[in-house]
Structures are given as structure tokens and as C-alpha cells.
Amino acid sequence: MAAKKSTNRKTSRIAGFHKLERLARLEAVAKFAGLKAATKKHFAETGNLPSEIAERLIENVIGTMNVPIGIATNVIVDGREILVPMATEESSVVAAVCNAAKQCRNSGGVTTSNSGPLMIAQIQLIDIADPETARQKILERKSDIAGICNATDPLLVELGGGFEDIEVRVLQTAGGPMVITHLIVDTRDAMGANAVNTMAENLAPHIAKWTGGRTHLRILTNLADRRVARARALWKAKSIGGAKVRDAMMAAYHFAAADPYRATTHNKGIMNGISAVTLATGNDTRAIEAGAHAFAARSGQYSPLTRWEVTKDGDLAGVLELPLALGIVGGATRAHPTAQACLEIMDINKAEDLQSVVAAVGLLQNFAALKALATVGVQKGHMALHAQNIAMMAGAVGAEIDAIAKFLTKSGTVRQDVAEKELARRRNKIAK
Ligand code: MEV
């Protein structure tokens, strides 16, 4: 079928858009999309992220997107009482952590450990006839490589970080053999993407020269399996409703361990907590999520990130292990005022401490999901807040929101049409 000639005179080609002032950009978008004055006003207001900072974080900014930050209470990590800010749009996520944390306080809360802040960058070498020899030649240059990497970032070295090690693998691919060098770098309190990417770019020409091959990609891997955080906690059977609840939770875990369909949702629940603290502290949620899911699949079968077992005393023990490439300096963690404020609430001054808290929240989140699913289901908890959303969507304001939400939950039908009808009935009654 011949393509129809477009009669739409709108064009997304807006020359010099990036050079415009933010409000002029917003004007251009409003013209293109026919935005109402109220929508324009909505975008113009950037809340507690000043426009000049937003514009330094990304390109072509017109506004900001606010997500609520809720505080997880009751949390103890490595013996320290801590209030944890979580940025999420999903109801029940924060409450779940509060509940899970409360139920393990009598056994000391969550205990964590870290493998150290080691990031990996990859350098791809192609067009190489003798890959095994090239591999050896690269390994022979370890001290030269250390020198080149450390000269790239003397400040990192001064802070106690820098080059740690190399690994070199020969990869058989559909495009022929490749030699992949892993640069392992201690990035201290930074997430480290910039540090390791620059090192990889600086090192690549040397690798090409030493081997006679051609270097191609030079980029970090988000499978940061040298930067693993671990959390463990114990829930006394008597604190969680007894052996019956414990065994129901174990059956839920065994399901996830045997089935990737269930494991995906199990891990999604863990990431509810992990991504919420990651976002609240201005870290890269996509990097954390990509790393977590790849780690979950490292055995060849996608599996749960947590493991659960019953102790000899009949209590429930949970552990979580995953890569967490989190930083507290550089990028949005430093530039975003809310990220800084969230770190201040937690009194975190070391990236590894943030990794510990994030891993702890992931474990608590999973406990709460397993318990809810294995007992009353998740909808009951979800529905209370959901009912409020529906009430607002139906037009309820002020005290009406709670009243309509209560009516919806009580009636068991959390639907907008029901909310609208009830709201109209109430308003009529008051008007009479
Ligand atoms: C919902 O966001 C998360 C859960 O589905 C997690 C789970 O099923 O384990 C409740």
C-alpha cells in the first residue's frame, strides 16, 4: 500500500531546540502539542529541583517529574538505627519495609557485608589472528596497565582507589575470536562509570599496539559482580505468626527458586525497595536493575536474588546478594539537592554504607512480599491507598478523599464509577 502523504503540518524537527531557554523550549512544545495554559504552568514549576540544576543533569529540559519520597521506619542495619528515604510511585512499598523491619528488630535487624567498590570496564579487541597469544601479551603488561590507568585518575589513587587487577578472556563469537580485557578498578565512593570508561579509553590504543589487533568497544559492564553487597536477617517464628506462616513463606520461596516466571516477580519485588533507595539518592536505577537481573541469571537459570531457610531453632533466615554499583559522589548524587538531603537523613558518608542499606531494604522488601503473598495476599494492603487514588480521580477533595476511599474498601469495589456515584450522593445529601 502506498504511503499516504501526511497532511499533518506539525514537525518534530525543531532546529536549535537545545539552545533555547527552558521556558522557550516549553513554549515550543506547548505550540506543537496544543497544551492548555494550565499544563504549561504545571511544567514551568520545577518544585524542589531548581531549573538550573535540572538543565545541568539532562538535555532539552522543559520540567521535572516529582515522585513521592516515603520514609521506611524501624530499620536497623549492622546495629545502626536508620530512617531510609524511598522514592517510588507504588503504594505499599514503603509500608512493607516498615513492617518487615519491625518484625526482625528483636533479632538485631539486618547484617550486611560488601565485596568492596570494584568496577569492571571491558575493552574489546578484534581482527586478531592469534587471540591466545594476544591474551598472554596483555596479561604480561599488568604493571604498565596499572600505570596507565592510575595516571588517568590520580585523585582516585590519592583517595585509596585506582587500578586493582586485569582479567583477559578469549571469546568465540559469530564474528570470529575476540580478546576481552576486564579492567578492575577500585572506584571508592563514586559509582565509577566515568573513571573506568576514561581508563578503558586511554588504555585501548596501548592494547592495540601490544597485540597488533584493533580495539573496538571500551565501556564498563553493569554486571558489577566484583561490587557485591550482601544482607542477612533472622525472623523469629513467633514474631511472624508462627510455624504455619514460616512454612507458607518457604513454599513461596521454593516456587520462585524452581520457576523463572515466579522468580522474575519475586525479584521485581526486591527491586521495588532497591530502586526506590537508588532513585532517592540520585543513583542510576537502570544500572542497578540490569546488574541485578544479569546476576540473577548467572547460573544459566533466572533465579531469586534472595535465599530463605529454616534455622535449627525453627526461625526464618533470609539472605540477599547482588551487585550494587552505587555512589555518593559525582553525577546526580552530588548535583541533585534531594539526593544529598536523602544521604543526610541516613548520615551516609561512604558508598559501601549506602550499598549495605540498599541491600538491607531489598531483603526486607522480599520478606514483606513473601509474607503477604503467603497469607492475606497483597491486594488488601494495596487497596487502601489505591482506593484513595480512585477517590481523587473521581473528583473527591479534602476530607472527601478518605471518606470515599473508606466506602470503596468497605464495599469491596474499588472502582471509579462507584466512587463517582458515592461522591455525588454525598454532595447531594449535604446540599439538601
Ligand atoms: C509488586 O510490586 C511486588 C510483588 O509482586 C512481589 C512478589 O510477588 O514477590 C508483590
Short mmCIF file of C-alpha atoms and ligand atoms in Angstrom, two decimals:
data_model
loop_
_atom_site.label_atom_id
_atom_site.label_comp_id
_atom_site.label_asym_id
_atom_site.label_seq_id
_atom_site.Cartn_x
_atom_site.Cartn_y
_atom_site.Cartn_z
CA MET A 1 0.00 0.00 0.00
CA ALA A 2 1.41 3.36 -0.97
CA ALA A 3 2.24 5.60 1.99
CA LYS A 4 -0.30 8.36 2.46
CA LYS A 5 1.05 11.85 2.11
CA SER A 6 0.99 13.45 5.55
CA THR A 7 -1.44 16.29 5.91
CA ASN A 8 -0.09 16.99 9.38
CA ARG A 9 1.95 20.19 9.23
CA LYS A 10 3.46 19.66 12.69
CA THR A 11 7.14 18.78 12.72
CA SER A 12 9.30 17.36 15.48
CA ARG A 13 12.32 18.85 13.75
CA ILE A 14 12.83 21.95 15.88
CA ALA A 15 16.16 23.49 14.88
CA GLY A 16 18.19 24.85 17.79
CA PHE A 17 15.72 23.44 20.38
CA HIS A 18 18.57 22.57 22.73
CA LYS A 19 19.88 26.15 22.62
CA LEU A 20 16.58 27.69 23.74
CA GLU A 21 15.91 28.85 27.30
CA ARG A 22 13.84 26.28 29.23
CA LEU A 23 10.61 28.31 29.10
CA ALA A 24 11.07 28.98 25.40
CA ARG A 25 11.50 25.24 24.88
CA LEU A 26 8.30 24.69 26.86
CA GLU A 27 6.56 27.24 24.63
CA ALA A 28 7.70 25.33 21.52
CA VAL A 29 6.39 22.07 22.98
CA ALA A 30 3.12 23.73 24.00
CA LYS A 31 2.66 25.02 20.46
CA PHE A 32 3.44 21.61 18.96
CA ALA A 33 1.16 19.67 21.32
CA GLY A 34 -1.51 22.36 21.75
CA LEU A 35 -1.03 22.38 25.53
CA LYS A 36 -3.51 24.20 27.72
CA ALA A 37 -2.27 27.14 29.81
CA ALA A 38 -2.70 25.02 32.96
CA THR A 39 -0.47 22.26 31.55
CA LYS A 40 2.18 24.80 30.61
CA LYS A 41 2.06 26.26 34.11
CA HIS A 42 2.40 22.76 35.52
CA PHE A 43 5.63 22.16 33.57
CA ALA A 44 7.00 25.61 34.33
CA GLU A 45 7.03 24.83 38.07
CA THR A 46 10.08 22.65 38.85
CA GLY A 47 9.41 22.10 42.57
CA ASN A 48 12.46 21.49 44.73
CA LEU A 49 14.73 20.77 41.77
CA PRO A 50 15.87 24.21 40.59
CA SER A 51 15.69 24.71 36.86
CA GLU A 52 19.41 25.48 36.53
CA ILE A 53 20.31 22.15 38.17
CA ALA A 54 17.78 20.17 36.11
CA GLU A 55 19.30 21.68 32.98
CA ARG A 56 22.75 20.54 34.00
CA LEU A 57 21.58 16.97 34.54
CA ILE A 58 19.98 16.27 31.15
CA GLU A 59 19.38 17.90 27.79
CA ASN A 60 16.32 19.68 26.37
CA VAL A 61 14.71 20.12 29.81
CA ILE A 62 11.17 21.54 29.98
CA GLY A 63 10.18 20.49 33.51
CA THR A 64 10.60 17.91 36.25
CA MET A 65 8.77 14.78 37.38
CA ASN A 66 8.13 14.57 41.10
CA VAL A 67 7.94 11.17 42.76
CA PRO A 68 6.97 10.86 46.44
CA ILE A 69 9.69 10.07 48.97
CA GLY A 70 8.46 7.95 51.86
CA ILE A 71 10.49 7.03 54.93
CA ALA A 72 10.97 3.42 55.95
CA THR A 73 10.98 3.29 59.74
CA ASN A 74 12.04 0.52 62.16
CA VAL A 75 15.15 -0.33 60.14
CA ILE A 76 18.35 -1.50 61.82
CA VAL A 77 21.38 -2.10 59.59
CA ASP A 78 24.54 -3.51 61.18
CA GLY A 79 23.33 -2.41 64.60
CA ARG A 80 22.60 1.16 63.46
CA GLU A 81 19.08 2.61 63.69
CA ILE A 82 18.35 4.28 60.38
CA LEU A 83 15.46 6.03 58.64
CA VAL A 84 15.52 5.16 54.94
CA PRO A 85 14.15 7.52 52.26
CA MET A 86 12.48 5.67 49.38
CA ALA A 87 11.40 7.35 46.14
CA THR A 88 8.61 5.38 44.50
CA GLU A 89 5.24 5.87 42.89
CA GLU A 90 4.00 2.44 44.06
CA SER A 91 1.73 2.14 47.07
CA SER A 92 2.54 -0.38 49.84
CA VAL A 93 6.27 -0.49 49.06
CA VAL A 94 7.33 1.77 51.94
CA ALA A 95 4.82 0.29 54.39
CA ALA A 96 6.08 -3.20 53.53
CA VAL A 97 9.64 -2.32 54.54
CA CYS A 98 8.43 -0.74 57.79
CA ASN A 99 6.55 -3.94 58.66
CA ALA A 100 9.32 -6.34 57.72
CA ALA A 101 11.89 -4.27 59.63
CA LYS A 102 9.68 -4.20 62.74
CA GLN A 103 9.38 -7.98 62.78
CA CYS A 104 13.15 -8.58 62.84
CA ARG A 105 14.13 -5.88 65.33
CA ASN A 106 14.14 -8.44 68.17
CA SER A 107 16.84 -10.42 66.36
CA GLY A 108 19.01 -7.38 65.64
CA GLY A 109 17.75 -6.20 62.26
CA VAL A 110 19.81 -6.71 59.12
CA THR A 111 23.50 -7.57 58.96
CA THR A 112 25.44 -6.73 55.79
CA SER A 113 28.80 -7.09 54.11
CA ASN A 114 30.36 -5.81 50.89
CA SER A 115 32.92 -7.16 48.45
CA GLY A 116 34.45 -3.69 48.01
CA PRO A 117 33.78 -0.95 45.45
CA LEU A 118 35.34 -2.69 42.45
CA MET A 119 34.04 -1.77 38.99
CA ILE A 120 34.89 -3.52 35.73
CA ALA A 121 35.45 -1.92 32.33
CA GLN A 122 35.66 -4.02 29.19
CA ILE A 123 37.97 -3.47 26.21
CA GLN A 124 37.08 -5.41 23.09
CA LEU A 125 39.95 -6.45 20.79
CA ILE A 126 39.05 -7.69 17.29
CA ASP A 127 40.78 -8.56 13.99
CA ILE A 128 43.22 -10.76 15.82
CA ALA A 129 44.66 -13.93 14.23
CA ASP A 130 46.33 -15.29 17.37
CA PRO A 131 43.95 -14.48 20.26
CA GLU A 132 45.63 -16.77 22.81
CA THR A 133 48.99 -15.08 22.24
CA ALA A 134 47.34 -11.66 22.41
CA ARG A 135 45.76 -12.62 25.73
CA GLN A 136 49.15 -13.53 27.16
CA LYS A 137 50.71 -10.33 25.82
CA ILE A 138 48.06 -8.26 27.61
CA LEU A 139 48.48 -10.16 30.89
CA GLU A 140 52.27 -9.63 30.68
CA ARG A 141 51.65 -5.87 30.70
CA LYS A 142 49.79 -5.76 34.01
CA SER A 143 52.15 -3.26 35.64
CA ASP A 144 52.13 -1.00 32.53
CA ILE A 145 48.34 -1.18 32.58
CA ALA A 146 48.25 -0.23 36.27
CA GLY A 147 50.46 2.79 35.49
CA ILE A 148 48.33 3.96 32.55
CA CYS A 149 45.08 3.57 34.49
CA ASN A 150 46.32 5.27 37.63
CA ALA A 151 47.84 8.16 35.64
CA THR A 152 44.34 8.71 34.21
CA ASP A 153 42.87 9.40 37.64
CA PRO A 154 45.49 10.43 40.21
CA LEU A 155 42.80 11.84 42.52
CA LEU A 156 41.13 8.43 42.78
CA VAL A 157 44.53 6.92 43.64
CA GLU A 158 45.06 9.60 46.29
CA LEU A 159 41.70 8.61 47.81
CA GLY A 160 42.87 4.99 48.09
CA GLY A 161 41.30 3.70 44.87
CA GLY A 162 42.59 3.02 41.36
CA PHE A 163 43.70 0.01 39.34
CA GLU A 164 43.31 -3.35 41.06
CA ASP A 165 43.64 -6.12 38.52
CA ILE A 166 43.01 -7.37 34.98
CA GLU A 167 41.26 -10.42 33.59
CA VAL A 168 41.59 -11.34 29.92
CA ARG A 169 39.27 -13.76 28.12
CA VAL A 170 39.21 -15.14 24.58
CA LEU A 171 35.63 -15.08 23.35
CA GLN A 172 34.47 -17.15 20.36
CA THR A 173 31.76 -15.11 18.64
CA ALA A 174 29.76 -15.21 15.41
CA GLY A 175 32.16 -12.52 14.15
CA GLY A 176 35.30 -14.51 14.97
CA PRO A 177 37.52 -14.64 18.05
CA MET A 178 37.77 -11.58 20.27
CA VAL A 179 40.02 -10.84 23.21
CA ILE A 180 38.19 -9.12 26.05
CA THR A 181 40.17 -7.34 28.74
CA HIS A 182 38.48 -6.61 32.04
CA LEU A 183 39.97 -3.68 33.89
CA ILE A 184 39.14 -3.98 37.56
CA VAL A 185 39.23 -0.65 39.35
CA ASP A 186 38.51 0.43 42.94
CA THR A 187 36.30 3.47 42.45
CA ARG A 188 35.87 4.25 46.17
CA ASP A 189 32.79 6.41 46.80
CA ALA A 190 31.96 7.01 43.16
CA MET A 191 29.67 4.79 41.11
CA GLY A 192 32.73 4.87 38.88
CA ALA A 193 31.34 4.83 35.34
CA ASN A 194 33.31 7.92 34.29
CA ALA A 195 36.51 6.76 35.97
CA VAL A 196 36.59 3.29 34.41
CA ASN A 197 35.34 4.39 31.00
CA THR A 198 38.11 7.00 30.75
CA MET A 199 40.70 4.45 31.84
CA ALA A 200 39.44 1.97 29.23
CA GLU A 201 39.57 4.63 26.51
CA ASN A 202 43.10 5.64 27.47
CA LEU A 203 44.33 2.07 27.68
CA ALA A 204 42.80 0.80 24.43
CA PRO A 205 45.43 2.17 21.98
CA HIS A 206 48.18 0.51 24.04
CA ILE A 207 46.40 -2.85 23.87
CA ALA A 208 46.09 -2.45 20.10
CA LYS A 209 49.80 -1.64 19.83
CA TRP A 210 50.94 -4.55 22.07
CA THR A 211 48.84 -7.15 20.25
CA GLY A 212 48.55 -5.91 16.65
CA GLY A 213 44.74 -6.16 16.89
CA ARG A 214 42.08 -3.46 16.70
CA THR A 215 40.35 -2.25 19.82
CA HIS A 216 36.65 -1.58 19.49
CA LEU A 217 34.24 -1.05 22.43
CA ARG A 218 35.57 0.44 25.66
CA ILE A 219 32.87 0.58 28.30
CA LEU A 220 32.03 -0.55 31.82
CA THR A 221 29.92 -3.64 32.45
CA ASN A 222 26.81 -3.25 34.57
CA LEU A 223 27.27 -6.85 35.69
CA ALA A 224 29.34 -5.44 38.56
CA ASP A 225 29.97 -8.82 40.16
CA ARG A 226 33.08 -7.51 41.95
CA ARG A 227 30.89 -4.98 43.74
CA VAL A 228 28.50 -7.23 45.52
CA ALA A 229 26.50 -6.33 48.62
CA ARG A 230 25.09 -8.96 50.96
CA ALA A 231 22.36 -8.74 53.58
CA ARG A 232 21.01 -11.31 56.03
CA ALA A 233 18.36 -11.25 58.73
CA LEU A 234 16.51 -13.60 61.00
CA TRP A 235 12.80 -13.52 61.73
CA LYS A 236 11.79 -15.44 64.83
CA ALA A 237 8.89 -17.77 64.02
CA LYS A 238 6.92 -16.37 66.97
CA SER A 239 7.31 -12.81 65.63
CA ILE A 240 5.89 -13.60 62.21
CA GLY A 241 2.79 -15.56 63.18
CA GLY A 242 4.27 -18.99 63.91
CA ALA A 243 5.46 -22.06 62.04
CA LYS A 244 2.47 -22.06 59.70
CA VAL A 245 3.31 -18.62 58.29
CA ARG A 246 7.02 -19.52 58.13
CA ASP A 247 6.30 -22.69 56.13
CA ALA A 248 3.92 -20.86 53.83
CA MET A 249 6.68 -18.33 53.12
CA MET A 250 9.16 -21.14 52.47
CA ALA A 251 6.73 -22.69 49.98
CA ALA A 252 6.52 -19.32 48.22
CA TYR A 253 10.32 -19.11 48.07
CA HIS A 254 10.67 -22.68 46.75
CA PHE A 255 8.25 -21.78 43.97
CA ALA A 256 10.48 -18.84 42.94
CA ALA A 257 13.62 -20.97 43.16
CA ALA A 258 12.12 -23.52 40.76
CA ASP A 259 10.37 -21.25 38.28
CA PRO A 260 11.76 -18.24 36.34
CA TYR A 261 8.23 -16.87 35.84
CA ARG A 262 7.79 -16.58 39.58
CA ALA A 263 11.46 -15.63 40.19
CA THR A 264 11.02 -12.59 37.93
CA THR A 265 8.17 -11.25 40.07
CA HIS A 266 9.95 -12.24 43.27
CA ASN A 267 12.96 -10.17 42.12
CA LYS A 268 10.73 -7.34 40.91
CA GLY A 269 9.52 -7.05 44.50
CA ILE A 270 13.11 -6.90 45.76
CA MET A 271 13.85 -4.19 43.18
CA ASN A 272 10.84 -2.19 44.46
CA GLY A 273 12.96 -1.43 47.52
CA ILE A 274 16.35 -1.35 45.86
CA SER A 275 15.32 1.01 43.06
CA ALA A 276 13.44 3.28 45.48
CA VAL A 277 16.54 3.97 47.61
CA THR A 278 18.72 4.08 44.49
CA LEU A 279 16.48 6.77 43.00
CA ALA A 280 16.17 8.71 46.26
CA THR A 281 19.96 9.02 46.37
CA GLY A 282 20.28 10.10 42.72
CA ASN A 283 21.88 6.85 41.61
CA ASP A 284 21.39 5.09 38.28
CA THR A 285 18.39 2.76 38.69
CA ARG A 286 18.88 1.18 35.25
CA ALA A 287 22.47 0.21 36.01
CA ILE A 288 21.40 -1.41 39.27
CA GLU A 289 18.48 -3.22 37.67
CA ALA A 290 20.50 -4.51 34.69
CA GLY A 291 23.20 -5.77 37.06
CA ALA A 292 20.71 -7.41 39.41
CA HIS A 293 18.87 -9.33 36.71
CA ALA A 294 22.07 -10.48 34.99
CA PHE A 295 23.36 -11.65 38.39
CA ALA A 296 20.08 -13.49 38.98
CA ALA A 297 20.66 -15.41 35.74
CA ARG A 298 24.34 -16.20 36.26
CA SER A 299 23.77 -19.94 36.80
CA GLY A 300 22.02 -20.21 33.43
CA GLN A 301 18.58 -20.23 35.04
CA TYR A 302 16.98 -16.95 36.13
CA SER A 303 16.70 -17.37 39.91
CA PRO A 304 15.66 -15.45 43.02
CA LEU A 305 18.20 -12.96 44.36
CA THR A 306 17.28 -13.98 47.91
CA ARG A 307 17.57 -17.37 49.60
CA TRP A 308 15.44 -18.47 52.54
CA GLU A 309 15.94 -21.27 55.07
CA VAL A 310 14.60 -22.51 58.39
CA THR A 311 17.15 -22.46 61.21
CA LYS A 312 17.65 -25.27 63.72
CA ASP A 313 15.54 -23.23 66.16
CA GLY A 314 12.70 -23.10 63.68
CA ASP A 315 13.15 -19.44 62.75
CA LEU A 316 13.19 -17.97 59.25
CA ALA A 317 16.53 -16.75 57.84
CA GLY A 318 16.81 -14.75 54.65
CA VAL A 319 19.86 -13.67 52.66
CA LEU A 320 20.26 -11.40 49.66
CA GLU A 321 23.30 -10.93 47.44
CA LEU A 322 23.53 -8.73 44.36
CA PRO A 323 25.80 -6.27 42.56
CA LEU A 324 25.21 -2.70 43.73
CA ALA A 325 27.23 -0.10 41.88
CA LEU A 326 26.17 2.89 43.95
CA GLY A 327 27.99 6.14 44.53
CA ILE A 328 27.67 9.09 46.84
CA VAL A 329 29.90 11.50 44.90
CA GLY A 330 29.63 12.67 41.30
CA GLY A 331 26.71 12.88 38.91
CA ALA A 332 23.19 13.36 40.19
CA THR A 333 24.12 12.01 43.64
CA ARG A 334 26.10 15.21 44.20
CA ALA A 335 24.18 17.65 41.98
CA HIS A 336 20.61 16.78 42.95
CA PRO A 337 19.66 18.57 46.19
CA THR A 338 17.12 15.89 47.11
CA ALA A 339 19.71 13.13 46.68
CA GLN A 340 22.03 15.00 49.03
CA ALA A 341 19.21 15.52 51.51
CA CYS A 342 18.38 11.80 51.46
CA LEU A 343 22.01 10.90 52.17
CA GLU A 344 21.89 13.39 55.04
CA ILE A 345 18.82 11.67 56.57
CA MET A 346 20.73 8.39 56.52
CA ASP A 347 24.02 10.02 57.62
CA ILE A 348 25.86 8.15 54.90
CA ASN A 349 29.42 9.19 54.09
CA LYS A 350 30.67 6.06 52.33
CA ALA A 351 29.34 4.37 49.20
CA GLU A 352 29.70 0.98 50.85
CA ASP A 353 27.35 2.08 53.66
CA LEU A 354 24.77 3.03 51.06
CA GLN A 355 25.20 -0.40 49.43
CA SER A 356 24.53 -2.00 52.82
CA VAL A 357 21.33 -0.03 53.39
CA VAL A 358 20.07 -0.71 49.88
CA ALA A 359 20.74 -4.45 50.19
CA ALA A 360 19.00 -4.46 53.60
CA VAL A 361 15.93 -2.77 52.12
CA GLY A 362 15.85 -5.31 49.27
CA LEU A 363 15.80 -8.19 51.75
CA LEU A 364 13.13 -6.55 53.94
CA GLN A 365 11.00 -5.88 50.88
CA ASN A 366 11.19 -9.52 49.85
CA PHE A 367 10.26 -10.72 53.34
CA ALA A 368 7.19 -8.49 53.30
CA ALA A 369 6.10 -9.63 49.83
CA LEU A 370 6.53 -13.32 50.66
CA LYS A 371 4.62 -12.93 53.91
CA ALA A 372 1.76 -11.03 52.33
CA LEU A 373 1.51 -13.38 49.37
CA ALA A 374 1.69 -16.48 51.56
CA THR A 375 -1.01 -15.21 53.95
CA VAL A 376 -3.55 -12.49 53.17
CA GLY A 377 -2.39 -11.62 49.62
CA VAL A 378 -1.09 -8.21 48.54
CA GLN A 379 -4.33 -6.63 47.39
CA LYS A 380 -5.62 -5.82 50.86
CA GLY A 381 -2.65 -3.57 51.61
CA HIS A 382 -2.53 -2.16 48.08
CA MET A 383 -6.21 -1.35 48.00
CA ALA A 384 -6.22 1.12 50.90
CA LEU A 385 -4.01 3.60 49.01
CA HIS A 386 -5.38 2.62 45.64
CA ALA A 387 -8.86 3.49 46.92
CA GLN A 388 -7.60 6.98 47.77
CA ASN A 389 -6.23 7.37 44.24
CA ILE A 390 -9.55 6.29 42.79
CA ALA A 391 -11.40 8.68 45.11
CA MET A 392 -9.23 11.57 43.87
CA MET A 393 -9.73 10.51 40.25
CA ALA A 394 -13.47 10.61 40.88
CA GLY A 395 -13.11 14.23 41.98
CA ALA A 396 -13.00 13.89 45.76
CA VAL A 397 -11.15 16.65 47.59
CA GLY A 398 -10.07 17.23 51.19
CA ALA A 399 -11.93 15.09 53.73
CA GLU A 400 -13.99 13.53 50.93
CA ILE A 401 -10.93 11.52 49.81
CA ASP A 402 -10.71 9.47 53.00
CA ALA A 403 -14.47 9.10 53.26
CA ILE A 404 -14.86 7.83 49.69
CA ALA A 405 -11.78 5.59 49.98
CA LYS A 406 -13.22 4.05 53.16
CA PHE A 407 -16.54 3.47 51.42
CA LEU A 408 -14.82 1.81 48.45
CA THR A 409 -12.70 -0.55 50.57
CA LYS A 410 -15.63 -1.45 52.77
CA SER A 411 -17.87 -2.16 49.80
CA GLY A 412 -15.12 -4.28 48.20
CA THR A 413 -15.46 -2.49 44.84
CA VAL A 414 -12.60 -0.07 44.33
CA ARG A 415 -13.83 1.41 41.05
CA GLN A 416 -14.01 4.96 39.74
CA ASP A 417 -17.68 4.72 38.70
CA VAL A 418 -18.64 3.55 42.19
CA ALA A 419 -16.59 6.38 43.69
CA GLU A 420 -18.23 8.97 41.43
CA LYS A 421 -21.70 7.73 42.35
CA GLU A 422 -20.96 7.80 46.07
CA LEU A 423 -19.38 11.26 45.81
CA ALA A 424 -22.44 12.61 44.01
CA ARG A 425 -24.73 11.03 46.62
CA ARG A 426 -22.79 12.64 49.48
CA ARG A 427 -22.62 16.05 47.87
CA ASN A 428 -26.37 15.94 47.12
CA LYS A 429 -27.09 15.00 50.71
CA ILE A 430 -25.00 17.90 52.00
CA ALA A 431 -26.63 20.33 49.52
CA LYS A 432 -30.13 19.37 50.73
C1 MEV B 1 4.59 -5.90 43.50
O1 MEV B 1 5.13 -4.66 43.08
C2 MEV B 1 5.67 -6.82 44.02
C3 MEV B 1 5.24 -8.24 44.29
O2 MEV B 1 4.59 -8.78 43.14
C4 MEV B 1 6.49 -9.03 44.61
C5 MEV B 1 6.30 -10.52 44.70
O3 MEV B 1 5.39 -11.06 44.05
O4 MEV B 1 7.14 -11.15 45.35
C6 MEV B 1 4.26 -8.30 45.43
#
